[in-house]
Structures are given as C-alpha cells and as structure tokens.
C-alpha cells in the first residue's frame, strides 16, 4: 500500500479520500429501520457516500425485506411495505428497482439501479417489518445457498466461526429441529451429499441424531464438536416450508381460535384490549381465511401459556399483516391470559387436486359457495403452483401445466388470472379476478404437480387417451418382470414425478431433455429414444403433441450428469419417471448422445387468409371459438408479439382495415396495447373480451418475416456462407446443381441481407456433414422464400458435400420501413446503439426518400410522406433535419443533426413509399435459338445484297452496248392500269422519247 501511495504522491487529499471511499464502498452498505415502534420495524435507509438515504418501493418485496432483517439480525421478515408507511424520508433516495433473491448477505448484494438513479419521490419510500431480534445465544444455526432463507446447507456457529454438519445419519427428524430453530415451517426434505454446495469452513458436527422435539440442533446427540470422518462433499442440507407469522389455535378449524403471533422464535398471545373486527379482518386476510365474522376476547378459545406479545393492537383493517398495525412494544402489556384475543373467520376457500395419480397431482379445483370449480390457466405459473403445494402440504411444485392437462372440469370456473408471489400461505391471498368472473373455457383448466405424497403401489387408472383395461397405476420400480428396476436405495427418489425441462431450443417446448435429481439437472441418453418417449415429455410439460424426438445431441451437448438411459415409454404415461429405464445414473453413453424433444406448443392465436401461416388476419381463440381483433391502436409492437408467439420471426407489417379479408366470427379484442416484449398476445393490455366498437372492416392483420428455416454458416458474417435449410427438425445443405445468382438473390432477401453478390458452389464455405436436402434449385429471383422455388427435394439427390452451395450477400442495411403494406413502404426507422428509432420529418423530401429506396433495393421513390402517415413510433427519434442530395448510397451519408438531437415528437415521424424491389444482375446470355436465327438472317442479307449489286453492274455494262435511244424490253415499267401486248410494246418502244427511257431505267433499278 505504501508503494501504491508513493506512486501517486501527487494526488490531492480529496482524491485520496475518494479512492479510499471507493475501496470501502465495495463492502456491504449499512442499513437501518427508522420511524417504527422498534429497531426491527420502520422506513428502510441505507448509508452511502457519507449520507443516509431511502429506498424506492418499485419492485420491493418480501425477498428484499428478508435480506434486510437478516442483515440487521432482526429475525424473519414479516412484511415489505411501500408508500412511505413509516413516514417520508428527507434525505437522498439511494436505491430503486431493488431485486433480491432473499439469500444475499447484505442489501448491497441485490440487483438495483446505480446508486442515486431513480424515478421516485419520498412518497414511495420502502419499509420493512421484521419479527424482532432473537435472544442472544438462542439461534446458532442457519441455512445458506438455498432458494430461500428456509432451505440450504446447514451451518452452525461455534467458537466464533460458522461450520457445516456432516450428513452421516442425517434424517428428517434432524431437519425438523433445524426448521424449528431457524423459525421456518414444516420440514420438507433432508438432502445429503452437499446438495446445496460444499462449505469451506470447519465441519463442526457429525452423526447428529435428533428425536425431533429438541429446540435447537445443539441439543441433539452428536459427536463432540469438530470430531468427524467427513469431507465437504458430505455437507447436510435442509428444506423447510416458509413460516406463518400468525396462527389461530384451539378453534374448530384453522380459521378460528385464539390468536398467536411468532416473535423471538416463540409463539405468544395477543391481549384483547381494544381488540375489534378491524384487527380480526387483518388476521383473517393474513391467513387466507376469508372475512372476519367476529373478534371475541376473554380467552373464548382457552388461555394461552406462552408470552403475551401484543397489546392495544389498533388496525385500520387494510393492513397486510397484524405486525403492520400499531401496538405497544413487543412484550409490553397489562394483561393476563384470561384476556387472550380470538378470531372467527368465514370458511376459507378450500382447494383440491383431482384426476391425477395421487392427491398431490391433478386438476386444481377450489370450493366456493359450497360448489367445486376449476381455475383458468391464464398467467398460471410455478409461483401459483408453489402456493397450492404448500397449502395442501404436498411439498415443492414440479410443474404447473395448463390446457386441461388432467382433463376438463364440468363445474364453474371460479378463478382466473391468479397472480401469486409464491410466499402466500393460501391461494386466496394471491391477486385474482373476482370469483366466477372469467373469459375461459374448461380446455384451459389449470393443474399442479407437487413433489409430495408419492403414489402407493396401486392407484386408480388414470387415462390420458383411452383405457382398454382397468390396469392400476403402478410406478415403474414396482412393476413385475422389469429387469431394469431401480435400486431399492433409490426408491424414495423414484416415485415422485421428476422435474423436467427442455433447454437450448428455439422455445420452451423444444430442446435437449433434462431431468432433475439430487438437486442437479442431467441429460437423457438417446438409446431407444423415440416419439413415444417425446410424447410423455411434451405431455408432462403441457406442450401439446410430440413432433420429433431427435438424438445425437441435436440441441447441443449437456455438461451435467447423464441421469437416464434406455428410456422406454408407451406414450400414455403422465411423467417420464413412470417409463421403464435403467437405474438413474447408470448408462453407457456420452453427451454426444443427448436426447431431445420437439413439441407442438399449443397456441391461442393464428393468422388466416395469408400466403402462409406467418401472414394474414389475426384471430384469437376464446370460449372455444375463433374471433378477430379490431385494428384500433394496432401497431408493429402488437404484431411483434403475434409473430414471436407463432415462431414466425420479426414483424414486418401490421396492416389494418381487413387487408386479408373480413372475418365472420366474433370480434374478441379491441384497443390492444402491447409493449412488444410480451410472450403472448393475451399478456397485452386490451378491452375485456368481446367488448369493441368495431366491425369486421377493421380486422387487424400481421405480416411476419417468416419461419427461420434458412441459415448461412461458415462465412465471415451471418450474410455469407454455406446455405443450409431446416427440414424434419434437422439442418441440411443445398446442392449447387443449377445454383445461380437468382437463387442467391432469394436467399439474401429471405435472410434480410441486402442483395446477392455471388453464388459460389463446390463447397466454397466448406462441406456440410448432414443431409443434402435440396438439389436443382431454380428460382426466378422474385420469390420471397427459397421454399417457393422449384427444386428437387426427395432423396437421394445426386450430389455430395463437395458440391454444397453458398451465398455472399451485401451487408444488411441498418434501415427499415415498418407498418406499411410491404417491405418497401412504411415509417422510416434506423438502427443506432442497438436500438431502432424514427426519423423526424423536418425538411424530409423526395431526395431523402430516394436514398432510402436505393439503400433498401426498393426501386424508385413514389412519395415521401411525413406526419406519421404510417403510425407513430415508440422508441427514440434518432435523426432530424436530414438533407440528402439524392446521390448518396446510404442515409447515414446525408447531412443531419447529431444522433438523438431533435425538436420533434412521434407525430412527425417520416415515411417513404418506394416502387418495389429492383434486382440488379449481370447481363444474361441470349438464348441459343434466337441467336442462330439472327446469324442466319444476317448472312442471307449479305448474300442477297452482293447478288443484287453484281446484277446491277451487269445491267449497266449491257446498257452501254445498246445504241442511244434504245431500251431493253425487261426494263420497261408495266403500268398498274394497263398492259401492252408484245406488238404494242414494240410500237411504244419505237415512239418513246429518249429521255423517258432513262427515267424508266431508273425506276426499274429502284
């Protein structure tokens, strides 16, 4: 450090202080809670740059609160409130958009905007409510490296240092003690083998044996501290449910009883002073128990025996948790247990999973108005499934399939657009539409697959397609006559449905198959892998039907374990774990044999009446009926979502006014407003289903770039290389027989790569190694895609890979025309700093438009409209005051203001209409037959000319031998009006004047 300071001896004191401050800033920033009833409740403030400042509540949630509570040593997070609940701060707002996972050691480790960057006011200051500081010495255990503070590697504190626990004899009874000690809920699992990663400190405990009733892990029997025969590959872990911070005990159900709250790792009661229905309302809401019916006091549900934690509770009824209400300090009261408060809530919304192989798998149904009904799968995801699994005591979620995966319900659809954070105790705590209000049908019923409650040996038959027999559902390891049965040591792992995913594919329903085992993802070997196996994968993921089952690491090689080999499914199983296979981890494969799956991925949108499936009138499926979309506010952002949802590349245009014909079904959507980043059209904002002020003359349409079934490989850029096409889910090459610049032109246009420069053959870009899919390709150059050209597609094609065709295109322009009827008309957009933006119409004229048309290869300019004639853009305005001479090759060569400098709005976006594509090609050879005819005619003309010339010379020579005044008979002109007989001709010749003879000779020569 001394050397470093001596090198910078010239630095001023202020600069040295800044350097030191920067070094210090790399550590965790201090946090505090202020303006609350105790140090563990209040407005959140962080210390930065020598000043305390607040945190904006944008994206603030319970995960962030957990980090704060842990950093402050304040126990567990009870709530994460915004809106300046504990008053507005007066200092800087240091953090915004904080996103924590809940496992960080300090708030400064979470993702957030740069320090001091925000778009908030102090009315949005974030706050935190923690359970309170633990009693010194009461907690010596923690869980680290898990998905939440209630799962992870077990570590204990001893001799001033954290260390791990060896997994010898580690069991669920030990996990139960850990869950209780760290203030979490019920134990879920006790994973071994460093499932949550290897620790790095001492191994403090080995051969731990708990009865399950101990208050702390240190009270269980174990070897002496630090005595073990283990390594960190044997570190023990624990998974617990997350805790409920309030409960009702001694009542007729979980929704009635004496109120108890959790504080300092201990449950205690609430005094009934000032206790009323508003306070009871908060408790019922927190527990997901409906409405408060009454708020009895005087220990109606019996006297408690634990501490009295709260007194003079005063809620408004709107709080999310009882700890957000005002009350005396924790433990301060003037009561006894004969004043314990109680609550009676209305019956909670009950739920169940039906039609699955066990009570923890199936179609989700909820009880409302004494009738069971289903839940719509709109926005249904793993966070929602997590709450269901927790509420049912069914462990962790495996999947959250939709599309009536476990059959269609017959009763009401009670819930739609459920939105859970995953931390709720019951589904009723999640945000949702009103019960019974929905826009779904039973083909969209939501389902859940949880890890808990594995099936026993014999369960009712669950038929996905048809049941020829009543054969019971039998897990694979219990079927008789199976030589490949799993080891009995692995039985506990096999009965549960394995978590499954498809990775490295073009979308979530295609990719390399991976399964989860022992907290680690691994691949599946392709030995025996076929469409029936893929069918089960697609079914388990809710991805429609299986389209292909590629092997040979078609979607890339995995790097994790190979968990399954020789999988053999009948195609009717509900999960891949039900299929026959070798024991997990036993195989004779390498990652070059990783199996893949391609599923159909059901969709709720389609394009009709177009030239292909990627263009046409937009139709959406609702209430089992297709209907159109009104074009009000319809633009390229909306079209982009449709194209992405259909896997059709980028949006090219969003034409209105029923360009692809008028629909005949209902008009389902109007005023659609997408940002362009949504995964499906149903995620965009719009009017309620069926509400519109349109007719079918306003049906919206979309034109997408098209399926990405073509690529150029091995070239210097994406616009040059060996031509490869996708067929049967496999890439293959194109033979160079007849391959020319016309064919290359179509490839360049389909790739969006400008014009064709050359069309090399003979494997100019190296030979391919898979199929040769196309031969004898013959394009005119006007086709939109290569598949529209004439070609030979059936194998065998008389080629080898030394004849693979290639293409070199010009560089693609950083310019496009959008929202028009074609690629050559629309709003002008330019690419700058990786973002598309518009051009202002100030001084925009036909010279500027000429350059645009030339750059895009779109012919000549037709018009240069301004005033956002093709709709308003939404991104940056990149150029203003553009001034081209009309001779430039690209728009970037024209004079203009600096990038992003303008005085415009999007109502002034410039546009261009060009005449259309013009393809520039070298002169083509003339056809052979017309050439031969031309040559023959030329020769004949020369011959005839020569003969006539010789004849005239001969005639002139003969004339010179006749006497003056005489004429030859053949030189006489025969009149059209009369003919001279031979005698008359002689007489006429005798009397004819000499001058007329010369005239007639001249006429005859003509």
PDB file of N, CA and C in Angstrom, residues 338-414:
ATOM      1  N   UNK A 338     -56.311 -14.587  30.673  1.00  0.00           N
ATOM      2  CA  UNK A 338     -57.777 -14.615  30.603  1.00  0.00           C
ATOM      3  C   UNK A 338     -58.298 -13.540  29.654  1.00  0.00           C
ATOM      4  N   UNK A 339     -57.374 -12.677  29.127  1.00  0.00           N
ATOM      5  CA  UNK A 339     -57.762 -11.636  28.174  1.00  0.00           C
ATOM      6  C   UNK A 339     -57.234 -11.945  26.758  1.00  0.00           C
ATOM      7  N   UNK A 340     -56.889 -13.178  26.521  1.00  0.00           N
ATOM      8  CA  UNK A 340     -56.376 -13.533  25.189  1.00  0.00           C
ATOM      9  C   UNK A 340     -57.443 -13.309  24.111  1.00  0.00           C
ATOM     10  N   UNK A 341     -57.003 -12.671  23.020  1.00  0.00           N
ATOM     11  CA  UNK A 341     -57.918 -12.345  21.920  1.00  0.00           C
ATOM     12  C   UNK A 341     -58.124 -13.542  20.999  1.00  0.00           C
ATOM     13  N   UNK A 342     -59.296 -13.601  20.378  1.00  0.00           N
ATOM     14  CA  UNK A 342     -59.607 -14.649  19.417  1.00  0.00           C
ATOM     15  C   UNK A 342     -60.179 -14.081  18.135  1.00  0.00           C
ATOM     16  N   UNK A 343     -60.345 -14.938  17.135  1.00  0.00           N
ATOM     17  CA  UNK A 343     -60.889 -14.543  15.827  1.00  0.00           C
ATOM     18  C   UNK A 343     -61.720 -15.696  15.273  1.00  0.00           C
ATOM     19  N   UNK A 344     -62.825 -15.341  14.643  1.00  0.00           N
ATOM     20  CA  UNK A 344     -63.595 -16.311  13.861  1.00  0.00           C
ATOM     21  C   UNK A 344     -63.734 -15.740  12.455  1.00  0.00           C
ATOM     22  N   UNK A 345     -63.174 -16.469  11.474  1.00  0.00           N
ATOM     23  CA  UNK A 345     -63.235 -16.041  10.078  1.00  0.00           C
ATOM     24  C   UNK A 345     -64.279 -16.868   9.334  1.00  0.00           C
ATOM     25  N   UNK A 346     -64.729 -16.352   8.185  1.00  0.00           N
ATOM     26  CA  UNK A 346     -65.621 -17.143   7.336  1.00  0.00           C
ATOM     27  C   UNK A 346     -64.850 -18.344   6.812  1.00  0.00           C
ATOM     28  N   UNK A 347     -65.582 -19.343   6.327  1.00  0.00           N
ATOM     29  CA  UNK A 347     -64.919 -20.545   5.831  1.00  0.00           C
ATOM     30  C   UNK A 347     -63.942 -20.176   4.730  1.00  0.00           C
ATOM     31  N   UNK A 348     -62.728 -20.695   4.771  1.00  0.00           N
ATOM     32  CA  UNK A 348     -61.747 -20.381   3.737  1.00  0.00           C
ATOM     33  C   UNK A 348     -62.107 -21.045   2.420  1.00  0.00           C
ATOM     34  N   UNK A 349     -61.519 -20.525   1.356  1.00  0.00           N
ATOM     35  CA  UNK A 349     -61.644 -21.195   0.063  1.00  0.00           C
ATOM     36  C   UNK A 349     -60.806 -22.461   0.109  1.00  0.00           C
ATOM     37  N   UNK A 350     -61.450 -23.600   0.077  1.00  0.00           N
ATOM     38  CA  UNK A 350     -60.725 -24.859   0.096  1.00  0.00           C
ATOM     39  C   UNK A 350     -60.304 -25.211  -1.328  1.00  0.00           C
ATOM     40  N   UNK A 351     -59.311 -26.068  -1.435  1.00  0.00           N
ATOM     41  CA  UNK A 351     -58.868 -26.492  -2.761  1.00  0.00           C
ATOM     42  C   UNK A 351     -58.488 -27.950  -2.750  1.00  0.00           C
ATOM     43  N   UNK A 352     -58.420 -28.522  -3.944  1.00  0.00           N
ATOM     44  CA  UNK A 352     -58.055 -29.928  -4.092  1.00  0.00           C
ATOM     45  C   UNK A 352     -57.490 -30.129  -5.484  1.00  0.00           C
ATOM     46  N   UNK A 353     -56.750 -31.234  -5.661  1.00  0.00           N
ATOM     47  CA  UNK A 353     -56.236 -31.654  -6.966  1.00  0.00           C
ATOM     48  C   UNK A 353     -56.919 -32.955  -7.342  1.00  0.00           C
ATOM     49  N   UNK A 354     -57.555 -32.990  -8.507  1.00  0.00           N
ATOM     50  CA  UNK A 354     -58.341 -34.156  -8.889  1.00  0.00           C
ATOM     51  C   UNK A 354     -57.865 -34.709 -10.221  1.00  0.00           C
ATOM     52  N   UNK A 355     -58.224 -35.993 -10.438  1.00  0.00           N
ATOM     53  CA  UNK A 355     -57.970 -36.671 -11.708  1.00  0.00           C
ATOM     54  C   UNK A 355     -56.496 -36.986 -11.951  1.00  0.00           C
ATOM     55  N   UNK A 356     -55.678 -36.877 -10.911  1.00  0.00           N
ATOM     56  CA  UNK A 356     -54.273 -37.224 -11.021  1.00  0.00           C
ATOM     57  C   UNK A 356     -53.978 -38.552 -10.355  1.00  0.00           C
ATOM     58  N   UNK A 357     -52.731 -38.997 -10.392  1.00  0.00           N
ATOM     59  CA  UNK A 357     -52.378 -40.302  -9.809  1.00  0.00           C
ATOM     60  C   UNK A 357     -52.359 -40.292  -8.287  1.00  0.00           C
ATOM     61  N   UNK A 358     -52.333 -39.096  -7.676  1.00  0.00           N
ATOM     62  CA  UNK A 358     -52.348 -39.016  -6.216  1.00  0.00           C
ATOM     63  C   UNK A 358     -52.910 -37.665  -5.808  1.00  0.00           C
ATOM     64  N   UNK A 359     -53.064 -37.443  -4.528  1.00  0.00           N
ATOM     65  CA  UNK A 359     -53.721 -36.221  -4.064  1.00  0.00           C
ATOM     66  C   UNK A 359     -52.869 -34.982  -4.291  1.00  0.00           C
ATOM     67  N   UNK A 360     -51.609 -35.167  -4.646  1.00  0.00           N
ATOM     68  CA  UNK A 360     -50.703 -34.043  -4.860  1.00  0.00           C
ATOM     69  C   UNK A 360     -50.457 -33.750  -6.345  1.00  0.00           C
ATOM     70  N   UNK A 361     -51.269 -34.317  -7.193  1.00  0.00           N
ATOM     71  CA  UNK A 361     -51.142 -34.101  -8.634  1.00  0.00           C
ATOM     72  C   UNK A 361     -52.528 -34.119  -9.245  1.00  0.00           C
ATOM     73  N   UNK A 362     -52.825 -33.147 -10.106  1.00  0.00           N
ATOM     74  CA  UNK A 362     -54.102 -33.190 -10.788  1.00  0.00           C
ATOM     75  C   UNK A 362     -54.630 -31.821 -11.157  1.00  0.00           C
ATOM     76  N   UNK A 363     -55.885 -31.810 -11.624  1.00  0.00           N
ATOM     77  CA  UNK A 363     -56.555 -30.560 -11.981  1.00  0.00           C
ATOM     78  C   UNK A 363     -56.915 -29.816 -10.698  1.00  0.00           C
ATOM     79  N   UNK A 364     -56.636 -28.527 -10.664  1.00  0.00           N
ATOM     80  CA  UNK A 364     -56.898 -27.733  -9.467  1.00  0.00           C
ATOM     81  C   UNK A 364     -58.373 -27.339  -9.403  1.00  0.00           C
ATOM     82  N   UNK A 365     -58.984 -27.565  -8.237  1.00  0.00           N
ATOM     83  CA  UNK A 365     -60.354 -27.133  -8.003  1.00  0.00           C
ATOM     84  C   UNK A 365     -60.445 -26.424  -6.662  1.00  0.00           C
ATOM     85  N   UNK A 366     -61.261 -25.365  -6.613  1.00  0.00           N
ATOM     86  CA  UNK A 366     -61.465 -24.607  -5.371  1.00  0.00           C
ATOM     87  C   UNK A 366     -62.944 -24.650  -5.007  1.00  0.00           C
ATOM     88  N   UNK A 367     -63.228 -24.561  -3.708  1.00  0.00           N
ATOM     89  CA  UNK A 367     -64.589 -24.629  -3.198  1.00  0.00           C
ATOM     90  C   UNK A 367     -65.093 -23.220  -2.938  1.00  0.00           C
ATOM     91  N   UNK A 368     -66.226 -22.896  -3.554  1.00  0.00           N
ATOM     92  CA  UNK A 368     -66.829 -21.572  -3.382  1.00  0.00           C
ATOM     93  C   UNK A 368     -68.339 -21.718  -3.450  1.00  0.00           C
ATOM     94  N   UNK A 369     -69.019 -21.085  -2.525  1.00  0.00           N
ATOM     95  CA  UNK A 369     -70.481 -21.191  -2.468  1.00  0.00           C
ATOM     96  C   UNK A 369     -70.920 -22.650  -2.429  1.00  0.00           C
ATOM     97  N   UNK A 370     -70.149 -23.451  -1.662  1.00  0.00           N
ATOM     98  CA  UNK A 370     -70.444 -24.873  -1.458  1.00  0.00           C
ATOM     99  C   UNK A 370     -70.430 -25.660  -2.779  1.00  0.00           C
ATOM    100  N   UNK A 371     -69.648 -25.156  -3.761  1.00  0.00           N
ATOM    101  CA  UNK A 371     -69.544 -25.868  -5.036  1.00  0.00           C
ATOM    102  C   UNK A 371     -68.094 -25.836  -5.521  1.00  0.00           C
ATOM    103  N   UNK A 372     -67.608 -27.001  -5.991  1.00  0.00           N
ATOM    104  CA  UNK A 372     -66.255 -27.071  -6.503  1.00  0.00           C
ATOM    105  C   UNK A 372     -66.209 -26.532  -7.931  1.00  0.00           C
ATOM    106  N   UNK A 373     -65.142 -25.808  -8.254  1.00  0.00           N
ATOM    107  CA  UNK A 373     -64.955 -25.300  -9.604  1.00  0.00           C
ATOM    108  C   UNK A 373     -63.478 -25.230  -9.939  1.00  0.00           C
ATOM    109  N   UNK A 374     -63.177 -25.063 -11.211  1.00  0.00           N
ATOM    110  CA  UNK A 374     -61.777 -25.090 -11.659  1.00  0.00           C
ATOM    111  C   UNK A 374     -61.187 -23.682 -11.710  1.00  0.00           C
ATOM    112  N   UNK A 375     -59.904 -23.623 -12.072  1.00  0.00           N
ATOM    113  CA  UNK A 375     -59.145 -22.380 -12.161  1.00  0.00           C
ATOM    114  C   UNK A 375     -58.621 -22.244 -13.582  1.00  0.00           C
ATOM    115  N   UNK A 376     -58.787 -21.072 -14.173  1.00  0.00           N
ATOM    116  CA  UNK A 376     -58.314 -20.849 -15.541  1.00  0.00           C
ATOM    117  C   UNK A 376     -56.794 -20.737 -15.558  1.00  0.00           C
ATOM    118  N   UNK A 377     -56.162 -21.202 -16.645  1.00  0.00           N
ATOM    119  CA  UNK A 377     -54.693 -21.236 -16.702  1.00  0.00           C
ATOM    120  C   UNK A 377     -54.069 -19.941 -17.218  1.00  0.00           C
ATOM    121  N   UNK A 378     -54.868 -18.864 -17.385  1.00  0.00           N
ATOM    122  CA  UNK A 378     -54.283 -17.582 -17.786  1.00  0.00           C
ATOM    123  C   UNK A 378     -53.293 -17.113 -16.734  1.00  0.00           C
ATOM    124  N   UNK A 379     -52.034 -16.882 -17.138  1.00  0.00           N
ATOM    125  CA  UNK A 379     -50.957 -16.436 -16.247  1.00  0.00           C
ATOM    126  C   UNK A 379     -50.602 -17.466 -15.181  1.00  0.00           C
ATOM    127  N   UNK A 380     -51.080 -18.687 -15.306  1.00  0.00           N
ATOM    128  CA  UNK A 380     -50.789 -19.728 -14.311  1.00  0.00           C
ATOM    129  C   UNK A 380     -49.322 -20.136 -14.407  1.00  0.00           C
ATOM    130  N   UNK A 381     -48.583 -20.116 -13.282  1.00  0.00           N
ATOM    131  CA  UNK A 381     -47.154 -20.418 -13.339  1.00  0.00           C
ATOM    132  C   UNK A 381     -46.700 -21.123 -12.064  1.00  0.00           C
ATOM    133  N   UNK A 382     -45.383 -21.328 -11.950  1.00  0.00           N
ATOM    134  CA  UNK A 382     -44.819 -22.096 -10.841  1.00  0.00           C
ATOM    135  C   UNK A 382     -45.010 -21.407  -9.492  1.00  0.00           C
ATOM    136  N   UNK A 383     -45.071 -20.078  -9.462  1.00  0.00           N
ATOM    137  CA  UNK A 383     -45.295 -19.383  -8.191  1.00  0.00           C
ATOM    138  C   UNK A 383     -46.691 -19.691  -7.664  1.00  0.00           C
ATOM    139  N   UNK A 384     -47.678 -19.761  -8.562  1.00  0.00           N
ATOM    140  CA  UNK A 384     -49.034 -20.133  -8.156  1.00  0.00           C
ATOM    141  C   UNK A 384     -49.054 -21.579  -7.655  1.00  0.00           C
ATOM    142  N   UNK A 385     -48.381 -22.461  -8.410  1.00  0.00           N
ATOM    143  CA  UNK A 385     -48.343 -23.875  -8.021  1.00  0.00           C
ATOM    144  C   UNK A 385     -47.666 -24.052  -6.670  1.00  0.00           C
ATOM    145  N   UNK A 386     -46.660 -23.221  -6.386  1.00  0.00           N
ATOM    146  CA  UNK A 386     -45.952 -23.322  -5.101  1.00  0.00           C
ATOM    147  C   UNK A 386     -46.914 -23.107  -3.930  1.00  0.00           C
ATOM    148  N   UNK A 387     -47.816 -22.131  -4.089  1.00  0.00           N
ATOM    149  CA  UNK A 387     -48.776 -21.846  -3.016  1.00  0.00           C
ATOM    150  C   UNK A 387     -49.739 -23.018  -2.838  1.00  0.00           C
ATOM    151  N   UNK A 388     -50.188 -23.591  -3.959  1.00  0.00           N
ATOM    152  CA  UNK A 388     -51.101 -24.732  -3.875  1.00  0.00           C
ATOM    153  C   UNK A 388     -50.443 -25.906  -3.169  1.00  0.00           C
ATOM    154  N   UNK A 389     -49.212 -26.214  -3.578  1.00  0.00           N
ATOM    155  CA  UNK A 389     -48.499 -27.342  -2.951  1.00  0.00           C
ATOM    156  C   UNK A 389     -48.302 -27.094  -1.455  1.00  0.00           C
ATOM    157  N   UNK A 390     -47.971 -25.862  -1.092  1.00  0.00           N
ATOM    158  CA  UNK A 390     -47.779 -25.543   0.324  1.00  0.00           C
ATOM    159  C   UNK A 390     -49.093 -25.685   1.092  1.00  0.00           C
ATOM    160  N   UNK A 391     -50.171 -25.162   0.513  1.00  0.00           N
ATOM    161  CA  UNK A 391     -51.457 -25.192   1.205  1.00  0.00           C
ATOM    162  C   UNK A 391     -51.947 -26.625   1.414  1.00  0.00           C
ATOM    163  N   UNK A 392     -51.626 -27.499   0.482  1.00  0.00           N
ATOM    164  CA  UNK A 392     -52.052 -28.892   0.581  1.00  0.00           C
ATOM    165  C   UNK A 392     -51.058 -29.756   1.356  1.00  0.00           C
ATOM    166  N   UNK A 393     -49.913 -29.170   1.761  1.00  0.00           N
ATOM    167  CA  UNK A 393     -48.887 -29.968   2.432  1.00  0.00           C
ATOM    168  C   UNK A 393     -48.284 -30.996   1.507  1.00  0.00           C
ATOM    169  N   UNK A 394     -48.076 -30.605   0.249  1.00  0.00           N
ATOM    170  CA  UNK A 394     -47.622 -31.550  -0.777  1.00  0.00           C
ATOM    171  C   UNK A 394     -46.204 -31.270  -1.253  1.00  0.00           C
ATOM    172  N   UNK A 395     -45.386 -30.625  -0.445  1.00  0.00           N
ATOM    173  CA  UNK A 395     -44.001 -30.412  -0.832  1.00  0.00           C
ATOM    174  C   UNK A 395     -43.835 -29.293  -1.841  1.00  0.00           C
ATOM    175  N   UNK A 396     -42.842 -29.460  -2.710  1.00  0.00           N
ATOM    176  CA  UNK A 396     -42.488 -28.415  -3.677  1.00  0.00           C
ATOM    177  C   UNK A 396     -43.173 -28.667  -5.017  1.00  0.00           C
ATOM    178  N   UNK A 397     -43.377 -27.596  -5.809  1.00  0.00           N
ATOM    179  CA  UNK A 397     -44.010 -27.787  -7.120  1.00  0.00           C
ATOM    180  C   UNK A 397     -43.032 -28.384  -8.127  1.00  0.00           C
ATOM    181  N   UNK A 398     -43.530 -29.301  -8.953  1.00  0.00           N
ATOM    182  CA  UNK A 398     -42.748 -29.887 -10.041  1.00  0.00           C
ATOM    183  C   UNK A 398     -43.083 -29.185 -11.353  1.00  0.00           C
ATOM    184  N   UNK A 399     -44.370 -28.955 -11.598  1.00  0.00           N
ATOM    185  CA  UNK A 399     -44.782 -28.256 -12.805  1.00  0.00           C
ATOM    186  C   UNK A 399     -46.155 -27.646 -12.593  1.00  0.00           C
ATOM    187  N   UNK A 400     -46.505 -26.706 -13.487  1.00  0.00           N
ATOM    188  CA  UNK A 400     -47.797 -26.010 -13.406  1.00  0.00           C
ATOM    189  C   UNK A 400     -48.466 -26.054 -14.773  1.00  0.00           C
ATOM    190  N   UNK A 401     -48.867 -27.246 -15.232  1.00  0.00           N
ATOM    191  CA  UNK A 401     -49.408 -27.350 -16.586  1.00  0.00           C
ATOM    192  C   UNK A 401     -50.795 -26.718 -16.715  1.00  0.00           C
ATOM    193  N   UNK A 402     -51.077 -26.230 -17.908  1.00  0.00           N
ATOM    194  CA  UNK A 402     -52.408 -25.732 -18.232  1.00  0.00           C
ATOM    195  C   UNK A 402     -53.066 -26.628 -19.258  1.00  0.00           C
ATOM    196  N   UNK A 403     -53.984 -26.026 -20.038  1.00  0.00           N
ATOM    197  CA  UNK A 403     -54.636 -26.733 -21.134  1.00  0.00           C
ATOM    198  C   UNK A 403     -55.302 -28.036 -20.697  1.00  0.00           C
ATOM    199  N   UNK A 404     -55.932 -28.026 -19.503  1.00  0.00           N
ATOM    200  CA  UNK A 404     -56.696 -29.185 -19.023  1.00  0.00           C
ATOM    201  C   UNK A 404     -55.874 -30.457 -19.079  1.00  0.00           C
ATOM    202  N   UNK A 405     -54.648 -30.343 -18.584  1.00  0.00           N
ATOM    203  CA  UNK A 405     -53.727 -31.474 -18.626  1.00  0.00           C
ATOM    204  C   UNK A 405     -54.314 -32.726 -17.968  1.00  0.00           C
ATOM    205  N   UNK A 406     -55.083 -32.558 -16.901  1.00  0.00           N
ATOM    206  CA  UNK A 406     -55.683 -33.695 -16.217  1.00  0.00           C
ATOM    207  C   UNK A 406     -57.195 -33.755 -16.468  1.00  0.00           C
ATOM    208  N   UNK A 407     -57.572 -33.414 -17.669  1.00  0.00           N
ATOM    209  CA  UNK A 407     -58.969 -33.483 -18.059  1.00  0.00           C
ATOM    210  C   UNK A 407     -59.716 -32.188 -17.804  1.00  0.00           C
ATOM    211  N   UNK A 408     -60.844 -32.035 -18.498  1.00  0.00           N
ATOM    212  CA  UNK A 408     -61.666 -30.835 -18.374  1.00  0.00           C
ATOM    213  C   UNK A 408     -62.628 -30.983 -17.207  1.00  0.00           C
ATOM    214  N   UNK A 409     -62.820 -29.884 -16.473  1.00  0.00           N
ATOM    215  CA  UNK A 409     -63.820 -29.875 -15.417  1.00  0.00           C
ATOM    216  C   UNK A 409     -65.213 -29.684 -15.992  1.00  0.00           C
ATOM    217  N   UNK A 410     -66.219 -29.879 -15.136  1.00  0.00           N
ATOM    218  CA  UNK A 410     -67.606 -29.749 -15.587  1.00  0.00           C
ATOM    219  C   UNK A 410     -68.366 -28.683 -14.793  1.00  0.00           C
ATOM    220  N   UNK A 411     -67.764 -28.192 -13.744  1.00  0.00           N
ATOM    221  CA  UNK A 411     -68.430 -27.259 -12.848  1.00  0.00           C
ATOM    222  C   UNK A 411     -68.003 -25.830 -13.166  1.00  0.00           C
ATOM    223  N   UNK A 412     -68.348 -24.857 -12.346  1.00  0.00           N
ATOM    224  CA  UNK A 412     -67.977 -23.468 -12.660  1.00  0.00           C
ATOM    225  C   UNK A 412     -66.469 -23.272 -12.718  1.00  0.00           C
ATOM    226  N   UNK A 413     -66.064 -22.244 -13.423  1.00  0.00           N
ATOM    227  CA  UNK A 413     -64.674 -21.784 -13.392  1.00  0.00           C
ATOM    228  C   UNK A 413     -64.649 -20.621 -12.412  1.00  0.00           C
ATOM    229  N   UNK A 414     -64.055 -20.847 -11.248  1.00  0.00           N
ATOM    230  CA  UNK A 414     -64.146 -19.857 -10.173  1.00  0.00           C
ATOM    231  C   UNK A 414     -63.082 -18.768 -10.258  1.00  0.00           C
TER     232      UNK A 414
END
